[in-house]
CSV table of C-alpha atoms in Angstrom, one decimal:
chain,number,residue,atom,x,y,z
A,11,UNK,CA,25.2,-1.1,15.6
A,12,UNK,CA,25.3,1.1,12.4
A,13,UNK,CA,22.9,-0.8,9.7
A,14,UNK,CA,24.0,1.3,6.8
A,15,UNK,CA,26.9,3.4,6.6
A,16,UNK,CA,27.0,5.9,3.4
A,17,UNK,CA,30.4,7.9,2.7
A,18,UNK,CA,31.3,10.5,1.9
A,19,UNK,CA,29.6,12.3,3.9
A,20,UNK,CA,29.7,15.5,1.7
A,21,UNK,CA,31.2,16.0,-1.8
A,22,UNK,CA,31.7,19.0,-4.0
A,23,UNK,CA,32.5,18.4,-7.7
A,24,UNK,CA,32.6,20.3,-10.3
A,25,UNK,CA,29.8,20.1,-13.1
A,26,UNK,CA,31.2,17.4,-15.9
A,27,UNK,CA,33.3,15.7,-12.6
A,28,UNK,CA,32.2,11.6,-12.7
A,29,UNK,CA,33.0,10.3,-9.3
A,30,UNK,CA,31.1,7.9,-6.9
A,31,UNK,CA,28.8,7.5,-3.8
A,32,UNK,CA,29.6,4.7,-1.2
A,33,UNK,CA,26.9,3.0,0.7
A,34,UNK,CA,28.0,-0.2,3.1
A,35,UNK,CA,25.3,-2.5,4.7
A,36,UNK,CA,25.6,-5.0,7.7
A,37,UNK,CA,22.0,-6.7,7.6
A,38,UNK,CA,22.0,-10.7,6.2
A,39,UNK,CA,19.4,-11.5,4.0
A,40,UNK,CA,19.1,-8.6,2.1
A,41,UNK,CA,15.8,-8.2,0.6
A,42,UNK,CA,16.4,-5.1,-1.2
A,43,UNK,CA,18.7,-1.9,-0.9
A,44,UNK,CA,17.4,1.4,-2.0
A,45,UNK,CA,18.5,4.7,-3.0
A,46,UNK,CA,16.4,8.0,-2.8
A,47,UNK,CA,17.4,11.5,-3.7
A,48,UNK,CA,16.2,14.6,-1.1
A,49,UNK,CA,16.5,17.8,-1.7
A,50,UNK,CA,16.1,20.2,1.3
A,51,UNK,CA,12.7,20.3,2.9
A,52,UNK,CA,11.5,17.8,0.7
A,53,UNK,CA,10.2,14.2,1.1
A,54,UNK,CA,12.9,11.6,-0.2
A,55,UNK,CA,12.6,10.7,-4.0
A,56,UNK,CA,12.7,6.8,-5.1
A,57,UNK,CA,15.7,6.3,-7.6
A,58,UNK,CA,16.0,2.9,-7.3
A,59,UNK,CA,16.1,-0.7,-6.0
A,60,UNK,CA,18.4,-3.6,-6.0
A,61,UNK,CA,18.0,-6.6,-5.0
A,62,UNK,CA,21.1,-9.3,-5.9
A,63,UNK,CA,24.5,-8.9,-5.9
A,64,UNK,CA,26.1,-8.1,-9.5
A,65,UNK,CA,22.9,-6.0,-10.4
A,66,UNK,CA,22.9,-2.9,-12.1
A,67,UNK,CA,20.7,0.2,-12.8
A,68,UNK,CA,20.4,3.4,-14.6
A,69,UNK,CA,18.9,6.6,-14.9
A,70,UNK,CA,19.8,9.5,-16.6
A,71,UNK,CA,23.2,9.9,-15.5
A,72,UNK,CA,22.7,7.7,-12.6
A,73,UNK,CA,23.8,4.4,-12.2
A,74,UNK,CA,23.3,2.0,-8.9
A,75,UNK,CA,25.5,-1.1,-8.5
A,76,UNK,CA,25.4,-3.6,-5.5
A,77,UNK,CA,27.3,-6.3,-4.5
A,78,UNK,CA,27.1,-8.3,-1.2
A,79,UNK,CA,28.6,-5.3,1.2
A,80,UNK,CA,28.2,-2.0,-0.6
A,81,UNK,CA,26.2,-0.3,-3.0
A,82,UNK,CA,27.8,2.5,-5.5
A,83,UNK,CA,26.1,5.4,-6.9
A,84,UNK,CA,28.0,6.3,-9.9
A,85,UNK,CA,27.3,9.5,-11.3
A,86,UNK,CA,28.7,10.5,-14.6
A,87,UNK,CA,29.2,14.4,-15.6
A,88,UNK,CA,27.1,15.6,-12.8
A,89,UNK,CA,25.1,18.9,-13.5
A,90,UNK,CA,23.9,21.4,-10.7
A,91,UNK,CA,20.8,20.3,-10.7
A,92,UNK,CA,22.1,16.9,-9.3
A,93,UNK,CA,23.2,18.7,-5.9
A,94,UNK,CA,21.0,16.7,-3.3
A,95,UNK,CA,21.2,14.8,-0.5
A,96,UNK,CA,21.4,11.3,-1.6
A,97,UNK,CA,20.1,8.3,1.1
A,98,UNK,CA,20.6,4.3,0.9
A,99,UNK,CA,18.2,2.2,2.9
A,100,UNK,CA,17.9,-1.3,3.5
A,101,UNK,CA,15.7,-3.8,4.7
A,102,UNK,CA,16.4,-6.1,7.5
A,103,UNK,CA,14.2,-9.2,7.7
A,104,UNK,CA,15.1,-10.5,10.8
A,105,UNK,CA,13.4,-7.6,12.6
A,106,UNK,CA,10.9,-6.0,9.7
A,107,UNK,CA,12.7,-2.9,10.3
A,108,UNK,CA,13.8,-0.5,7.2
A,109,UNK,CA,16.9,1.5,7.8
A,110,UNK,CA,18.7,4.5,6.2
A,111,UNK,CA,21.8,6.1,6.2
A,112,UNK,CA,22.4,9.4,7.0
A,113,UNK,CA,23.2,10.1,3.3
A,114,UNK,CA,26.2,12.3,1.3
A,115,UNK,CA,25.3,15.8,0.3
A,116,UNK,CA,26.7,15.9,-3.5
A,117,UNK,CA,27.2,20.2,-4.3
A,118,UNK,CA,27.5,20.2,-8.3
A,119,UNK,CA,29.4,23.4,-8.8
A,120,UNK,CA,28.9,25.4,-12.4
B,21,UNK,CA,4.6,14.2,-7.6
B,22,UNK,CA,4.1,11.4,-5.9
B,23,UNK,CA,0.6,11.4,-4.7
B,24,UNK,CA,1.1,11.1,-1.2
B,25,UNK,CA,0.4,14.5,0.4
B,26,UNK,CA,0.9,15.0,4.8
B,27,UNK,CA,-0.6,17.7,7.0
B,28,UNK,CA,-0.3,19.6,8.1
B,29,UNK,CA,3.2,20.7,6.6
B,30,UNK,CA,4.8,22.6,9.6
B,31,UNK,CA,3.5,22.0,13.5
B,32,UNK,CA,4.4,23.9,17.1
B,33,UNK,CA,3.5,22.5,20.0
B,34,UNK,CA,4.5,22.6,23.5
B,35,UNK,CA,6.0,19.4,25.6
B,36,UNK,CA,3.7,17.7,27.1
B,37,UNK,CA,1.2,18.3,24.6
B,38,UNK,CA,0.0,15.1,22.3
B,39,UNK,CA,0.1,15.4,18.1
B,40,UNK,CA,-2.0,13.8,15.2
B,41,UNK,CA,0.0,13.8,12.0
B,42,UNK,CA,-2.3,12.7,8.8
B,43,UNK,CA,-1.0,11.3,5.3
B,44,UNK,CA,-2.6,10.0,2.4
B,45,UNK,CA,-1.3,7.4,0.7
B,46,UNK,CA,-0.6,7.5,-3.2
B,47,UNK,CA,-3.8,5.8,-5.4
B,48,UNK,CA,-3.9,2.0,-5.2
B,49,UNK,CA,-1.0,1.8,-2.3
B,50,UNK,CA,-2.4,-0.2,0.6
B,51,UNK,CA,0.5,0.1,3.0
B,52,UNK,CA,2.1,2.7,4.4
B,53,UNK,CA,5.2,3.8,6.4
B,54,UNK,CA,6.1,6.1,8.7
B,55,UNK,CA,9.8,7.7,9.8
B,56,UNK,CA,11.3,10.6,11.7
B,57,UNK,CA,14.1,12.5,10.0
B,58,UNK,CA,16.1,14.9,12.4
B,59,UNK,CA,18.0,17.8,11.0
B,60,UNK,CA,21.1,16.5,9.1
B,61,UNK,CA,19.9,12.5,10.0
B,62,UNK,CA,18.5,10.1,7.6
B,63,UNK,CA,14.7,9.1,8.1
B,64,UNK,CA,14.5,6.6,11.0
B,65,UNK,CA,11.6,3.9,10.5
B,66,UNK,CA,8.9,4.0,12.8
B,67,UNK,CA,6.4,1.7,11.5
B,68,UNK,CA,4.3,0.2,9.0
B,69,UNK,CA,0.8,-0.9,8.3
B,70,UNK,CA,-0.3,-2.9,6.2
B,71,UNK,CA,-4.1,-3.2,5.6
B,72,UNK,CA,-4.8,-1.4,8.8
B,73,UNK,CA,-2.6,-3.7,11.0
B,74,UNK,CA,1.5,-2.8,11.9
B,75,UNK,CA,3.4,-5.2,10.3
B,76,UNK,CA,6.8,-3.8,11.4
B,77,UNK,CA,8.4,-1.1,14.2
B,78,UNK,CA,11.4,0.2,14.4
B,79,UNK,CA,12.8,1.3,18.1
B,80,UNK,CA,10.5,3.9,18.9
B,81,UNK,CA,8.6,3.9,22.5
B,82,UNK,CA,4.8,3.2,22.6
B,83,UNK,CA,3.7,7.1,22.8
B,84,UNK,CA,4.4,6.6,18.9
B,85,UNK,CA,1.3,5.2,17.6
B,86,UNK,CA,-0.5,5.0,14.4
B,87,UNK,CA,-3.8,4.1,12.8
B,88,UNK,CA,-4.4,2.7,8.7
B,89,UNK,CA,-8.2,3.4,7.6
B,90,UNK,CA,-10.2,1.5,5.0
B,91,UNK,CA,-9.7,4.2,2.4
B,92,UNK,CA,-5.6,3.7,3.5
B,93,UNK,CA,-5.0,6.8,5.0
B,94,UNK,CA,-3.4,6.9,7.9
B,95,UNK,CA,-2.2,8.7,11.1
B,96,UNK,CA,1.0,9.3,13.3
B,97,UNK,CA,0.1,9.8,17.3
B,98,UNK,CA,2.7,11.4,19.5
B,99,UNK,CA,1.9,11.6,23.2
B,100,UNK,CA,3.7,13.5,25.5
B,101,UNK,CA,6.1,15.3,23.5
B,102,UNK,CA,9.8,15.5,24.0
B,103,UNK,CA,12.0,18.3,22.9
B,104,UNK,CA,13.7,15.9,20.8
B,105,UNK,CA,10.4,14.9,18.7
B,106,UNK,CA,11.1,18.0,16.8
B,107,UNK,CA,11.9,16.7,13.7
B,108,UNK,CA,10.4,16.2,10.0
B,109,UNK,CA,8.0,13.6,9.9
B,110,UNK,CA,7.5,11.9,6.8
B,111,UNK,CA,5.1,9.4,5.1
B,112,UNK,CA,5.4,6.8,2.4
B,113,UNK,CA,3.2,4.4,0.7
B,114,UNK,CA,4.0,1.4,-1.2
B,115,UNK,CA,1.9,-1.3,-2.3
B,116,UNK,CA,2.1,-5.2,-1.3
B,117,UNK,CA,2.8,-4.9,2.8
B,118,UNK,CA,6.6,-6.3,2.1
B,119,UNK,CA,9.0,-3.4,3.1
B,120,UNK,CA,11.5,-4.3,0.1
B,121,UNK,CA,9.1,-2.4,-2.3
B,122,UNK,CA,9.7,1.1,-3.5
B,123,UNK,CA,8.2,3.6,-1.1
B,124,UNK,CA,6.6,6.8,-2.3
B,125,UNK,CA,7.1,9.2,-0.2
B,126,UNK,CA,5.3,12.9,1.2
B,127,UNK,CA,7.0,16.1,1.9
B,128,UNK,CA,6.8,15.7,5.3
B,129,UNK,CA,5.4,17.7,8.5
B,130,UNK,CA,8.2,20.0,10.5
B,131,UNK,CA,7.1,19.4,14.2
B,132,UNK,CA,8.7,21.8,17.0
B,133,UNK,CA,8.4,20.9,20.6
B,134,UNK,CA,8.8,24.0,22.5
């Protein structure tokens, strides 16, 4: 079964349009849940990590939250240049496997 | 940048055939991963290693194989290609062995299997 389940899977918003990024996650045990940023052709780019429920992080005008299902990736007055592919991953410990989603493809219109 | 650089960056080969894909992992990182990413997917794990020893495999048949060296380099071996190995093939390096650390990762090698 599906590890990691990320919706939507594509959104278009309009530059200055706040909205957010839904990632779900099955595994028990969480050791850590991880976003990355790729744009096309390119290697994934680390944006962050959390590892307990209730944590929070930012960047620029990213912010991660997590609680013991999901993960949100709230992005506040996205600009172009935040169109990407954006990917959650997630470790299971059981097995010592890593697992990804399949991502949501944010467009940032002008 | 990260630091972790992959070659080569694009690949044709025919099925049947067997690949070597090389990485270099970022300065200091000791352990390094190793996923396949098809076209609209998101990076499935392969494995990892972890001062030259796998420490962890995702569902991948043994034809996938992979060395660490000393200087933490590594390589990804594909025998026997399959059409359906064409894919982007990426690298990342972390440091510790654990695989809840922050991977760094390459920009990837595009294999086709023709």
């Amino acid at each position: 079964e599906d590890q990691v389940t990320q919706s939507p899977e594509a959104l278009r918003l309009q530059e200055g349009e706040s909205s957010s990024l839904n990632c779900s996650y099955t595994v028990s045990g969480l050791r850590g849940l991880f976003w990355y940023r790729q744009d096309p052709g390119k290697g994934p780019e680390f944006l962050f990590t959390l590892y307990s429920a209730g944590e929070e992080k930012e960047k620029e005008r990213l912010k991660a939250t997590l609680t013991k299902k999901e993960s949100f990736l709230h992005i506040t007055a996205p600009k172009p240049e935040d169109s990407a592919t954006y990917l959650c991953a997630v470790q299971d410990p059981h097995r010592n496997q890593f697992y990804f989603g399949t991502g949501t493809s944010l467009t940032v219109i002008p | 940048e990260t630091g972790v650089t992959q070659s080569p960056t694009h690949l044709i080969k025919t099925r049947g055939q067997q690949v070597t894909l090389r990485c270099s992992s970022q300065s200091g990182h000791n352990t390094v991963s190793w996923y396949q990413q098809a076209l609209g997917q998101g990076p499935q794990f392969i494995f990892q290693y972890y001062r030259e020893e796998e420490n962890g495999r995702g569902n991948f048949p043994p034809r996938f194989s992979g060395l660490q060296f000393p200087n933490y380099s590594s390589e990804l071996n594909v025998n026997a290609l399959e059409l359906d190995d064409s894919a982007l093939y990426l690298c990342a390096s972390s440091l510790g062995g654990q695989l809840n650390t922050e991977a760094f990762f390459g920009q990837g090698t595009r294999l086709t299997v023709v």
